[in-house]
Amino acid sequence: MNHPLYVHNTITRKKEQFVPINEPFVGMYVCGPTLYGDAHLGHARPYITFDLLQRYMKYLGYKVRYVRNITDVGHLVNDADEGEDKIAKQARIEQLEPMEVVQHYTVRFHKNMAQLNNEPPSIEPRAAGHILEQIEAVTKIIDAGYAYEVNGSVYFDVLKYNEDFKYGKLSGRVLDELVEGTRDLDGQDEKRNSADFALWKKANPEHIMRWNSPWGEGFPGWHIECTVMSTKYLGEHFDIHGGGMDLLFPHHEAEIAQNNACYHKEPAKYWMHNNMVTINGQKMGKSLGNFITLDQFFSGNHPVLTAAYSPMAIRFFILQAHYRSTLDFSNAALEAAGKGLQRLMAAYKTIDEIKPSATSSYDVKKLETASFEALNDDMNSPIVIAEWFDAVRAINSAKAGTETFTADDIAALKNLYETIIFNILGLKEENIGSEEGSEVMDGLMQIIIEQRKTARANKDYASSDFIRDQLAKLSIEIKDGKDKTDWTFTNN
Ligand code: ZN
């Protein structure tokens, strides 16, 4: 490959040159969402981060198999392997079947991901579709001596594992501290040690999501699904495992232990983690009142929000920070991101208005080199964007006549825009609220409909026809109803 790509590997704590196990193929597994509610800003960040990575790898010529699961069983409300299943709890609240809950939120999740211009993964497996494989893996781990059964539940024996392998190498946590720190948790009486984690849990009579197993009716632990689905679709040793930093412990640490115990192999060559999103400096949480779903961002319909923010503004906002830095949301920051994005998008069109000169005062080749250097340096998207803001300044100056571009450079710049901004960063032009149902669009349309009504009441048909014709050019049709005037897009 022409561009040596460096990525930060969480397990070695170093930036390393990316060399695939089996070039040109790249296997990437990213932990997906537990879908018991709408996707929020905390979901946007990892999936935009790994979308950028897979887009860039495809650009570099790799054949990327991107697997991102959906957790539909086994993720309990409490990390100590106790309490209700998150999906089952939501099903009880909404009076639905658990799989209806998952289906409902999966459809909405896909819509949000498409709005953010995240390409769909190559495979999107669900945990509940892989119960047999999970039972098989748990059996193997018991047979290898690293798990034990108690009363129909199976736990991973962390101390035994630690004798043969080292537990905690990803998170850097020391086992003594883990044992010490979790001694008082409920339900630990079944576990030999408080650091042990559930591979399989016995289902109490009230538990609705249950399957037959060699240990009786139960359900899988949360961590085993990712071990099973990553190896099933990518093999026992694959290139990249990604996810949010909040998953590093215990989820990813548990995955490494399970894979070693089950297949005697390290699952991933590179572990990559994106940092967290905070809101006005605070962690997001339902109880804090700062838990904002993506739909609420897009509509502006949340008390913390002073405006609606488009999906591309959110994407741009996320790309403006390096994925390993914390990212703090505020209305001011997102508004600034929206304006920056508009400048970037407007300049692409301005290129067509530049009159070619005999020489260039701006170095397009340098922009290209700097953009790829930044991408190769562990996906340093904020540097890429900073370089492009300088290009935007040059484009606007060229239109004003204070910078010059040759005809060749104008063409090269346009090509580079398409490659870097649209194809790799995944930004795209969007019409504000270009969907029916968007509150911004509805609000604007109501103003226009009101203007047209006033014009007609004043018998100013020239104005009312003008409004109708201009809207028609935008594929918007106004429908006069008996008591209400409605509008619709004619092209979908
Ligand atoms: Zn996972």
GROMACS .gro file of C-alpha atoms and ligand atoms in nm:
model
  493
    1MET     CA    1   0.000   0.000   0.000
    2ASN     CA    2   0.125   0.350  -0.083
    3HIS     CA    3   0.037   0.508   0.245
    4PRO     CA    4   0.175   0.350   0.561
    5LEU     CA    5  -0.110   0.383   0.806
    6TYR     CA    6  -0.035   0.407   1.176
    7VAL     CA    7  -0.298   0.331   1.439
    8HIS     CA    8  -0.288   0.348   1.816
    9ASN     CA    9  -0.307  -0.002   1.962
   10THR     CA   10  -0.465   0.002   2.309
   11ILE     CA   11  -0.304  -0.327   2.407
   12THR     CA   12   0.055  -0.212   2.337
   13ARG     CA   13  -0.029   0.151   2.423
   14LYS     CA   14   0.164   0.258   2.114
   15LYS     CA   15   0.107   0.381   1.762
   16GLU     CA   16   0.193   0.096   1.528
   17GLN     CA   17   0.211   0.063   1.154
   18PHE     CA   18  -0.098  -0.119   1.037
   19VAL     CA   19  -0.001  -0.446   0.869
   20PRO     CA   20  -0.295  -0.676   0.801
   21ILE     CA   21  -0.270  -1.043   0.893
   22ASN     CA   22  -0.370  -1.146   0.543
   23GLU     CA   23  -0.329  -0.856   0.304
   24PRO     CA   24  -0.536  -0.721   0.128
   25PHE     CA   25  -0.809  -0.849   0.359
   26VAL     CA   26  -0.891  -0.665   0.679
   27GLY     CA   27  -1.126  -0.805   0.942
   28MET     CA   28  -1.269  -0.546   1.179
   29TYR     CA   29  -1.508  -0.615   1.465
   30VAL     CA   30  -1.680  -0.327   1.643
   31CYS     CA   31  -1.905  -0.377   1.944
   32GLY     CA   32  -2.250  -0.262   1.843
   33PRO     CA   33  -2.535  -0.119   2.047
   34THR     CA   34  -2.768  -0.284   2.294
   35LEU     CA   35  -3.090  -0.173   2.133
   36TYR     CA   36  -3.340  -0.102   2.407
   37GLY     CA   37  -3.373   0.268   2.321
   38ASP     CA   38  -3.292   0.530   2.059
   39ALA     CA   39  -2.932   0.593   1.956
   40HIS     CA   40  -2.771   0.897   2.121
   41LEU     CA   41  -2.455   1.104   2.083
   42GLY     CA   42  -2.255   0.834   2.264
   43HIS     CA   43  -2.346   0.594   1.981
   44ALA     CA   44  -2.265   0.842   1.706
   45ARG     CA   45  -1.901   0.869   1.808
   46PRO     CA   46  -1.776   0.509   1.786
   47TYR     CA   47  -1.971   0.432   1.469
   48ILE     CA   48  -1.847   0.750   1.296
   49THR     CA   49  -1.490   0.676   1.415
   50PHE     CA   50  -1.488   0.322   1.275
   51ASP     CA   51  -1.678   0.429   0.965
   52LEU     CA   52  -1.393   0.672   0.896
   53LEU     CA   53  -1.140   0.392   0.948
   54GLN     CA   54  -1.316   0.145   0.718
   55ARG     CA   55  -1.373   0.415   0.454
   56TYR     CA   56  -1.004   0.507   0.463
   57MET     CA   57  -0.891   0.145   0.450
   58LYS     CA   58  -1.114   0.081   0.150
   59TYR     CA   59  -0.966   0.390  -0.014
   60LEU     CA   60  -0.617   0.247   0.050
   61GLY     CA   61  -0.723  -0.066  -0.138
   62TYR     CA   62  -0.792  -0.307   0.148
   63LYS     CA   63  -1.088  -0.541   0.129
   64VAL     CA   64  -1.256  -0.467   0.459
   65ARG     CA   65  -1.497  -0.704   0.629
   66TYR     CA   66  -1.660  -0.488   0.893
   67VAL     CA   67  -1.864  -0.680   1.151
   68ARG     CA   68  -2.075  -0.487   1.400
   69ASN     CA   69  -2.310  -0.680   1.623
   70ILE     CA   70  -2.642  -0.594   1.780
   71THR     CA   71  -2.681  -0.701   2.141
   72ASP     CA   72  -3.033  -0.829   2.190
   73VAL     CA   73  -2.982  -1.053   2.493
   74GLY     CA   74  -2.755  -1.086   2.794
   75HIS     CA   75  -2.673  -0.721   2.865
   76LEU     CA   76  -2.798  -0.680   3.221
   77VAL     CA   77  -2.888  -0.349   3.385
   78ASN     CA   78  -2.607  -0.411   3.633
   79ASP     CA   79  -2.247  -0.496   3.539
   80ALA     CA   80  -2.217  -0.739   3.834
   81ASP     CA   81  -2.407  -1.013   3.642
   82GLU     CA   82  -2.722  -0.947   3.841
   83GLY     CA   83  -3.055  -0.783   3.767
   84GLU     CA   84  -3.287  -0.765   3.472
   85ASP     CA   85  -3.187  -0.789   3.105
   86LYS     CA   86  -3.194  -0.437   2.951
   87ILE     CA   87  -3.405  -0.553   2.656
   88ALA     CA   88  -3.646  -0.752   2.874
   89LYS     CA   89  -3.691  -0.455   3.107
   90GLN     CA   90  -3.782  -0.227   2.814
   91ALA     CA   91  -4.018  -0.496   2.680
   92ARG     CA   92  -4.195  -0.504   3.017
   93ILE     CA   93  -4.227  -0.123   3.021
   94GLU     CA   94  -4.352  -0.103   2.660
   95GLN     CA   95  -4.562  -0.424   2.691
   96LEU     CA   96  -4.394  -0.582   2.389
   97GLU     CA   97  -4.207  -0.901   2.312
   98PRO     CA   98  -3.832  -0.849   2.371
   99MET     CA   99  -3.762  -0.907   2.000
  100GLU     CA  100  -4.024  -0.646   1.909
  101VAL     CA  101  -3.827  -0.397   2.117
  102VAL     CA  102  -3.505  -0.492   1.938
  103GLN     CA  103  -3.667  -0.477   1.594
  104HIS     CA  104  -3.826  -0.138   1.665
  105TYR     CA  105  -3.500   0.020   1.780
  106THR     CA  106  -3.293  -0.155   1.511
  107VAL     CA  107  -3.500   0.010   1.237
  108ARG     CA  108  -3.456   0.347   1.407
  109PHE     CA  109  -3.084   0.285   1.464
  110HIS     CA  110  -3.032   0.208   1.094
  111LYS     CA  111  -3.214   0.528   1.000
  112ASN     CA  112  -2.990   0.733   1.233
  113MET     CA  113  -2.673   0.566   1.101
  114ALA     CA  114  -2.778   0.641   0.741
  115GLN     CA  115  -2.851   1.003   0.837
  116LEU     CA  116  -2.496   1.029   0.976
  117ASN     CA  117  -2.372   0.883   0.644
  118ASN     CA  118  -2.219   0.581   0.817
  119GLU     CA  119  -2.189   0.299   0.567
  120PRO     CA  120  -2.360  -0.019   0.690
  121PRO     CA  121  -2.130  -0.293   0.824
  122SER     CA  122  -2.062  -0.596   0.602
  123ILE     CA  123  -2.224  -0.825   0.859
  124GLU     CA  124  -2.453  -0.727   1.146
  125PRO     CA  125  -2.504  -1.037   1.360
  126ARG     CA  126  -2.734  -1.053   1.660
  127ALA     CA  127  -2.647  -1.225   1.988
  128ALA     CA  128  -2.978  -1.415   2.010
  129GLY     CA  129  -2.910  -1.566   1.667
  130HIS     CA  130  -2.590  -1.725   1.801
  131ILE     CA  131  -2.703  -1.906   2.116
  132LEU     CA  132  -2.578  -2.247   1.995
  133GLU     CA  133  -2.231  -2.109   1.922
  134GLN     CA  134  -2.225  -1.943   2.263
  135ILE     CA  135  -2.318  -2.269   2.439
  136GLU     CA  136  -2.045  -2.444   2.241
  137ALA     CA  137  -1.784  -2.184   2.343
  138VAL     CA  138  -1.887  -2.199   2.711
  139THR     CA  139  -1.855  -2.579   2.699
  140LYS     CA  140  -1.505  -2.549   2.551
  141ILE     CA  141  -1.402  -2.305   2.823
  142ILE     CA  142  -1.531  -2.542   3.094
  143ASP     CA  143  -1.347  -2.832   2.929
  144ALA     CA  144  -1.026  -2.627   2.920
  145GLY     CA  145  -1.062  -2.574   3.295
  146TYR     CA  146  -1.125  -2.200   3.297
  147ALA     CA  147  -1.494  -2.199   3.390
  148TYR     CA  148  -1.717  -2.371   3.644
  149GLU     CA  149  -2.089  -2.435   3.686
  150VAL     CA  150  -2.288  -2.338   3.996
  151ASN     CA  151  -2.668  -2.391   4.021
  152GLY     CA  152  -2.723  -2.373   3.645
  153SER     CA  153  -2.498  -2.071   3.593
  154VAL     CA  154  -2.146  -2.081   3.448
  155TYR     CA  155  -1.873  -1.841   3.555
  156PHE     CA  156  -1.532  -1.767   3.407
  157ASP     CA  157  -1.257  -1.851   3.655
  158VAL     CA  158  -1.042  -1.538   3.640
  159LEU     CA  159  -0.787  -1.653   3.901
  160LYS     CA  160  -0.727  -1.987   3.727
  161TYR     CA  161  -0.695  -1.807   3.393
  162ASN     CA  162  -0.452  -1.560   3.544
  163GLU     CA  163  -0.219  -1.844   3.646
  164ASP     CA  164  -0.170  -1.943   3.282
  165PHE     CA  165  -0.232  -1.615   3.099
  166LYS     CA  166  -0.223  -1.264   3.228
  167TYR     CA  167  -0.565  -1.116   3.302
  168GLY     CA  168  -0.593  -0.738   3.268
  169LYS     CA  169  -0.340  -0.671   2.994
  170LEU     CA  170  -0.576  -0.453   2.791
  171SER     CA  171  -0.708  -0.236   3.072
  172GLY     CA  172  -0.391  -0.249   3.278
  173ARG     CA  173  -0.594  -0.346   3.583
  174VAL     CA  174  -0.423  -0.562   3.839
  175LEU     CA  175  -0.612  -0.867   3.957
  176ASP     CA  176  -0.553  -0.805   4.329
  177GLU     CA  177  -0.723  -0.467   4.298
  178LEU     CA  178  -1.012  -0.617   4.104
  179VAL     CA  179  -1.070  -0.878   4.371
  180GLU     CA  180  -1.038  -0.617   4.645
  181GLY     CA  181  -1.259  -0.358   4.474
  182THR     CA  182  -1.559  -0.578   4.404
  183ARG     CA  183  -1.578  -0.785   4.722
  184ASP     CA  184  -1.912  -0.651   4.847
  185LEU     CA  185  -2.124  -0.698   4.535
  186ASP     CA  186  -2.454  -0.884   4.557
  187GLY     CA  187  -2.475  -1.232   4.414
  188GLN     CA  188  -2.104  -1.297   4.444
  189ASP     CA  189  -2.175  -1.598   4.663
  190GLU     CA  190  -2.215  -1.813   4.351
  191LYS     CA  191  -1.880  -1.695   4.219
  192ARG     CA  192  -1.558  -1.842   4.353
  193ASN     CA  193  -1.414  -1.497   4.323
  194SER     CA  194  -1.569  -1.154   4.281
  195ALA     CA  195  -1.360  -1.088   3.968
  196ASP     CA  196  -1.521  -1.386   3.791
  197PHE     CA  197  -1.784  -1.305   3.530
  198ALA     CA  198  -2.088  -1.488   3.394
  199LEU     CA  199  -2.066  -1.692   3.075
  200TRP     CA  200  -2.414  -1.836   3.118
  201LYS     CA  201  -2.686  -1.743   3.366
  202LYS     CA  202  -2.967  -1.959   3.496
  203ALA     CA  203  -3.303  -1.801   3.411
  204ASN     CA  204  -3.527  -1.734   3.709
  205PRO     CA  205  -3.896  -1.818   3.652
  206GLU     CA  206  -3.979  -1.451   3.572
  207HIS     CA  207  -3.699  -1.421   3.315
  208ILE     CA  208  -3.860  -1.428   2.968
  209MET     CA  209  -3.554  -1.458   2.742
  210ARG     CA  210  -3.440  -1.820   2.799
  211TRP     CA  211  -3.286  -2.108   2.608
  212ASN     CA  212  -3.210  -2.474   2.680
  213SER     CA  213  -2.852  -2.556   2.760
  214PRO     CA  214  -2.647  -2.837   2.918
  215TRP     CA  215  -2.683  -2.641   3.244
  216GLY     CA  216  -3.062  -2.597   3.227
  217GLU     CA  217  -3.270  -2.307   3.096
  218GLY     CA  218  -3.083  -1.981   3.090
  219PHE     CA  219  -2.929  -1.707   2.880
  220PRO     CA  220  -2.575  -1.611   2.776
  221GLY     CA  221  -2.357  -1.359   2.957
  222TRP     CA  222  -2.295  -1.033   2.777
  223HIS     CA  223  -1.926  -1.081   2.690
  224ILE     CA  224  -1.937  -1.426   2.527
  225GLU     CA  225  -2.148  -1.308   2.230
  226CYS     CA  226  -1.865  -1.092   2.094
  227THR     CA  227  -1.610  -1.373   2.125
  228VAL     CA  228  -1.841  -1.603   1.932
  229MET     CA  229  -1.954  -1.361   1.662
  230SER     CA  230  -1.611  -1.210   1.595
  231THR     CA  231  -1.446  -1.552   1.552
  232LYS     CA  232  -1.737  -1.692   1.352
  233TYR     CA  233  -1.716  -1.417   1.090
  234LEU     CA  234  -1.351  -1.307   1.110
  235GLY     CA  235  -1.160  -1.609   1.238
  236GLU     CA  236  -0.986  -1.676   1.569
  237HIS     CA  237  -0.722  -1.410   1.511
  238PHE     CA  238  -0.835  -1.103   1.319
  239ASP     CA  239  -0.703  -0.753   1.251
  240ILE     CA  240  -0.895  -0.488   1.443
  241HIS     CA  241  -1.130  -0.489   1.740
  242GLY     CA  242  -1.289  -0.154   1.811
  243GLY     CA  243  -1.533   0.009   2.044
  244GLY     CA  244  -1.586   0.289   2.293
  245MET     CA  245  -1.345   0.326   2.583
  246ASP     CA  246  -1.628   0.244   2.823
  247LEU     CA  247  -1.616  -0.114   2.686
  248LEU     CA  248  -1.248  -0.165   2.762
  249PHE     CA  249  -1.328  -0.310   3.102
  250PRO     CA  250  -1.482  -0.549   3.173
  251HIS     CA  251  -1.624  -0.626   2.827
  252HIS     CA  252  -1.311  -0.634   2.609
  253GLU     CA  253  -1.088  -0.767   2.885
  254ALA     CA  254  -1.336  -1.055   2.923
  255GLU     CA  255  -1.334  -1.114   2.547
  256ILE     CA  256  -0.956  -1.155   2.543
  257ALA     CA  257  -0.973  -1.403   2.832
  258GLN     CA  258  -1.256  -1.602   2.669
  259ASN     CA  259  -1.076  -1.620   2.334
  260ASN     CA  260  -0.752  -1.736   2.494
  261ALA     CA  261  -0.936  -1.992   2.706
  262CYS     CA  262  -1.146  -2.115   2.414
  263TYR     CA  263  -0.918  -2.097   2.110
  264HIS     CA  264  -0.575  -2.036   2.269
  265LYS     CA  265  -0.542  -1.726   2.055
  266GLU     CA  266  -0.542  -1.351   2.104
  267PRO     CA  267  -0.855  -1.235   1.924
  268ALA     CA  268  -0.732  -0.908   1.772
  269LYS     CA  269  -0.397  -0.780   1.651
  270TYR     CA  270  -0.500  -0.416   1.707
  271TRP     CA  271  -0.741  -0.292   1.972
  272MET     CA  272  -0.879   0.056   1.905
  273HIS     CA  273  -1.092   0.265   2.139
  274ASN     CA  274  -1.260   0.599   2.094
  275ASN     CA  275  -1.289   0.835   2.387
  276MET     CA  276  -1.617   0.943   2.546
  277VAL     CA  277  -1.855   1.230   2.478
  278THR     CA  278  -1.942   1.461   2.766
  279ILE     CA  279  -2.218   1.718   2.771
  280ASN     CA  280  -2.121   2.053   2.923
  281GLY     CA  281  -1.837   1.870   3.097
  282GLN     CA  282  -2.062   1.600   3.247
  283LYS     CA  283  -2.094   1.235   3.163
  284MET     CA  284  -2.416   1.162   2.972
  285GLY     CA  285  -2.689   0.991   3.166
  286LYS     CA  286  -3.066   0.962   3.173
  287SER     CA  287  -3.074   1.073   3.538
  288LEU     CA  288  -2.867   1.387   3.461
  289GLY     CA  289  -3.123   1.514   3.210
  290ASN     CA  290  -2.846   1.554   2.951
  291PHE     CA  291  -2.915   1.228   2.770
  292ILE     CA  292  -2.991   1.348   2.416
  293THR     CA  293  -3.092   1.110   2.138
  294LEU     CA  294  -2.983   1.169   1.779
  295ASP     CA  295  -3.343   1.235   1.675
  296GLN     CA  296  -3.361   1.504   1.944
  297PHE     CA  297  -3.042   1.663   1.806
  298PHE     CA  298  -3.186   1.658   1.454
  299SER     CA  299  -3.515   1.815   1.566
  300GLY     CA  300  -3.379   2.043   1.840
  301ASN     CA  301  -3.649   1.902   2.064
  302HIS     CA  302  -3.468   1.876   2.401
  303PRO     CA  303  -3.445   2.130   2.685
  304VAL     CA  304  -3.062   2.133   2.672
  305LEU     CA  305  -3.060   2.222   2.300
  306THR     CA  306  -3.093   2.581   2.178
  307ALA     CA  307  -3.134   2.473   1.813
  308ALA     CA  308  -3.170   2.174   1.583
  309TYR     CA  309  -2.842   2.032   1.451
  310SER     CA  310  -2.823   1.847   1.122
  311PRO     CA  311  -2.672   1.498   1.099
  312MET     CA  312  -2.374   1.633   0.902
  313ALA     CA  313  -2.313   1.900   1.167
  314ILE     CA  314  -2.295   1.618   1.423
  315ARG     CA  315  -2.059   1.416   1.203
  316PHE     CA  316  -1.839   1.719   1.140
  317PHE     CA  317  -1.839   1.805   1.513
  318ILE     CA  318  -1.719   1.452   1.595
  319LEU     CA  319  -1.453   1.454   1.321
  320GLN     CA  320  -1.321   1.788   1.444
  321ALA     CA  321  -1.186   1.611   1.752
  322HIS     CA  322  -0.933   1.329   1.742
  323TYR     CA  323  -1.113   1.004   1.827
  324ARG     CA  324  -0.888   0.940   2.128
  325SER     CA  325  -0.960   1.283   2.284
  326THR     CA  326  -1.262   1.351   2.498
  327LEU     CA  327  -1.526   1.550   2.318
  328ASP     CA  328  -1.742   1.793   2.506
  329PHE     CA  329  -2.077   1.885   2.360
  330SER     CA  330  -2.214   2.235   2.402
  331ASN     CA  331  -2.458   2.433   2.189
  332ALA     CA  332  -2.182   2.684   2.108
  333ALA     CA  333  -1.941   2.410   1.993
  334LEU     CA  334  -2.201   2.242   1.775
  335GLU     CA  335  -2.316   2.572   1.628
  336ALA     CA  336  -1.954   2.654   1.539
  337ALA     CA  337  -1.918   2.309   1.380
  338GLY     CA  338  -2.231   2.370   1.173
  339LYS     CA  339  -2.093   2.701   1.045
  340GLY     CA  340  -1.754   2.547   0.967
  341LEU     CA  341  -1.924   2.270   0.772
  342GLN     CA  342  -2.128   2.522   0.572
  343ARG     CA  343  -1.809   2.712   0.480
  344LEU     CA  344  -1.645   2.387   0.371
  345MET     CA  345  -1.945   2.284   0.158
  346ALA     CA  346  -1.989   2.630   0.005
  347ALA     CA  347  -1.622   2.645  -0.101
  348TYR     CA  348  -1.661   2.325  -0.304
  349LYS     CA  349  -1.912   2.509  -0.523
  350THR     CA  350  -1.699   2.824  -0.530
  351ILE     CA  351  -1.421   2.629  -0.705
  352ASP     CA  352  -1.633   2.640  -1.024
  353GLU     CA  353  -1.626   3.020  -1.011
  354ILE     CA  354  -1.246   3.049  -1.002
  355LYS     CA  355  -1.096   3.178  -1.324
  356PRO     CA  356  -0.783   2.976  -1.410
  357SER     CA  357  -0.450   3.159  -1.402
  358ALA     CA  358  -0.111   3.085  -1.555
  359THR     CA  359   0.036   3.001  -1.214
  360SER     CA  360  -0.093   2.885  -0.875
  361SER     CA  361  -0.026   3.082  -0.557
  362TYR     CA  362  -0.173   2.797  -0.350
  363ASP     CA  363  -0.007   2.455  -0.330
  364VAL     CA  364  -0.272   2.183  -0.393
  365LYS     CA  365  -0.009   1.908  -0.383
  366LYS     CA  366   0.086   2.019  -0.033
  367LEU     CA  367  -0.278   2.002   0.075
  368GLU     CA  368  -0.295   1.647  -0.058
  369THR     CA  369   0.024   1.539   0.119
  370ALA     CA  370  -0.078   1.701   0.448
  371SER     CA  371  -0.427   1.544   0.434
  372PHE     CA  372  -0.292   1.192   0.384
  373GLU     CA  373  -0.014   1.238   0.639
  374ALA     CA  374  -0.277   1.332   0.898
  375LEU     CA  375  -0.502   1.040   0.806
  376ASN     CA  376  -0.207   0.801   0.825
  377ASP     CA  377  -0.121   0.937   1.169
  378ASP     CA  378  -0.388   0.743   1.358
  379MET     CA  379  -0.675   0.911   1.170
  380ASN     CA  380  -0.599   1.265   1.280
  381SER     CA  381  -0.917   1.410   1.134
  382PRO     CA  382  -0.892   1.748   1.314
  383ILE     CA  383  -0.561   1.815   1.136
  384VAL     CA  384  -0.718   1.718   0.803
  385ILE     CA  385  -1.001   1.963   0.866
  386ALA     CA  386  -0.761   2.242   0.970
  387GLU     CA  387  -0.570   2.195   0.641
  388TRP     CA  388  -0.895   2.219   0.451
  389PHE     CA  389  -1.001   2.537   0.627
  390ASP     CA  390  -0.684   2.690   0.486
  391ALA     CA  391  -0.782   2.559   0.143
  392VAL     CA  392  -1.129   2.714   0.187
  393ARG     CA  393  -0.965   3.049   0.263
  394ALA     CA  394  -0.753   3.015  -0.054
  395ILE     CA  395  -1.058   2.924  -0.266
  396ASN     CA  396  -1.251   3.226  -0.141
  397SER     CA  397  -0.946   3.448  -0.199
  398ALA     CA  398  -0.910   3.310  -0.551
  399LYS     CA  399  -1.268   3.407  -0.625
  400ALA     CA  400  -1.188   3.757  -0.496
  401GLY     CA  401  -0.874   3.760  -0.711
  402THR     CA  402  -0.610   3.757  -0.437
  403GLU     CA  403  -0.499   3.394  -0.484
  404THR     CA  404  -0.448   3.207  -0.812
  405PHE     CA  405  -0.499   2.850  -0.933
  406THR     CA  406  -0.405   2.698  -1.268
  407ALA     CA  407  -0.671   2.504  -1.458
  408ASP     CA  408  -0.494   2.179  -1.363
  409ASP     CA  409  -0.488   2.273  -0.997
  410ILE     CA  410  -0.856   2.365  -1.004
  411ALA     CA  411  -0.935   2.019  -1.140
  412ALA     CA  412  -0.700   1.852  -0.889
  413LEU     CA  413  -0.857   2.045  -0.601
  414LYS     CA  414  -1.205   1.935  -0.703
  415ASN     CA  415  -1.094   1.574  -0.723
  416LEU     CA  416  -0.926   1.595  -0.384
  417TYR     CA  417  -1.241   1.746  -0.233
  418GLU     CA  418  -1.437   1.447  -0.353
  419THR     CA  419  -1.179   1.200  -0.225
  420ILE     CA  420  -1.100   1.348   0.115
  421ILE     CA  421  -1.410   1.538   0.221
  422PHE     CA  422  -1.689   1.333   0.064
  423ASN     CA  423  -1.545   0.984   0.024
  424ILE     CA  424  -1.311   0.944   0.322
  425LEU     CA  425  -1.449   1.183   0.585
  426GLY     CA  426  -1.798   1.087   0.466
  427LEU     CA  427  -1.935   1.441   0.471
  428LYS     CA  428  -2.208   1.527   0.225
  429GLU     CA  429  -2.422   1.817   0.127
  430GLU     CA  430  -2.756   1.825   0.293
  431ASN     CA  431  -3.058   2.043   0.266
  432ILE     CA  432  -3.156   2.161   0.609
  433GLY     CA  433  -3.411   1.913   0.737
  434SER     CA  434  -3.440   1.757   0.394
  435GLU     CA  435  -3.690   1.508   0.523
  436GLU     CA  436  -4.058   1.529   0.576
  437GLY     CA  437  -4.122   1.518   0.946
  438SER     CA  438  -3.820   1.735   1.026
  439GLU     CA  439  -3.936   2.014   1.255
  440VAL     CA  440  -3.709   2.274   1.095
  441MET     CA  441  -3.845   2.193   0.750
  442ASP     CA  442  -4.200   2.193   0.878
  443GLY     CA  443  -4.148   2.528   1.050
  444LEU     CA  444  -4.006   2.683   0.732
  445MET     CA  445  -4.287   2.539   0.520
  446GLN     CA  446  -4.550   2.681   0.753
  447ILE     CA  447  -4.400   3.030   0.707
  448ILE     CA  448  -4.404   2.989   0.329
  449ILE     CA  449  -4.759   2.849   0.325
  450GLU     CA  450  -4.873   3.145   0.537
  451GLN     CA  451  -4.712   3.392   0.292
  452ARG     CA  452  -4.885   3.224   0.001
  453LYS     CA  453  -5.220   3.232   0.180
  454THR     CA  454  -5.184   3.605   0.249
  455ALA     CA  455  -5.093   3.669  -0.117
  456ARG     CA  456  -5.404   3.482  -0.232
  457ALA     CA  457  -5.626   3.661   0.016
  458ASN     CA  458  -5.497   3.987  -0.133
  459LYS     CA  459  -5.562   3.852  -0.485
  460ASP     CA  460  -5.185   3.881  -0.548
  461TYR     CA  461  -5.180   3.572  -0.772
  462ALA     CA  462  -4.842   3.661  -0.921
  463SER     CA  463  -4.685   3.613  -0.577
  464SER     CA  464  -4.877   3.300  -0.485
  465ASP     CA  465  -4.796   3.137  -0.821
  466PHE     CA  466  -4.432   3.237  -0.783
  467ILE     CA  467  -4.414   3.060  -0.445
  468ARG     CA  468  -4.580   2.746  -0.587
  469ASP     CA  469  -4.350   2.737  -0.892
  470GLN     CA  470  -4.034   2.791  -0.690
  471LEU     CA  471  -4.131   2.512  -0.451
  472ALA     CA  472  -4.205   2.285  -0.746
  473LYS     CA  473  -3.846   2.338  -0.863
  474LEU     CA  474  -3.737   2.202  -0.524
  475SER     CA  475  -3.972   1.904  -0.572
  476ILE     CA  476  -4.206   2.033  -0.303
  477GLU     CA  477  -4.577   2.028  -0.368
  478ILE     CA  478  -4.831   2.225  -0.167
  479LYS     CA  479  -5.165   2.056  -0.123
  480ASP     CA  480  -5.461   2.274  -0.034
  481GLY     CA  481  -5.690   2.081   0.195
  482LYS     CA  482  -6.030   2.177   0.332
  483ASP     CA  483  -5.905   2.327   0.656
  484LYS     CA  484  -5.530   2.284   0.629
  485THR     CA  485  -5.262   2.327   0.364
  486ASP     CA  486  -5.011   2.045   0.361
  487TRP     CA  487  -4.685   1.988   0.175
  488THR     CA  488  -4.496   1.691   0.044
  489PHE     CA  489  -4.183   1.603  -0.154
  490THR     CA  490  -4.276   1.488  -0.505
  491ASN     CA  491  -3.956   1.295  -0.573
  492ASN     CA  492  -3.987   1.022  -0.312
  493ZN      ZN  493  -1.879  -0.652   2.236
   0.00000   0.00000   0.00000
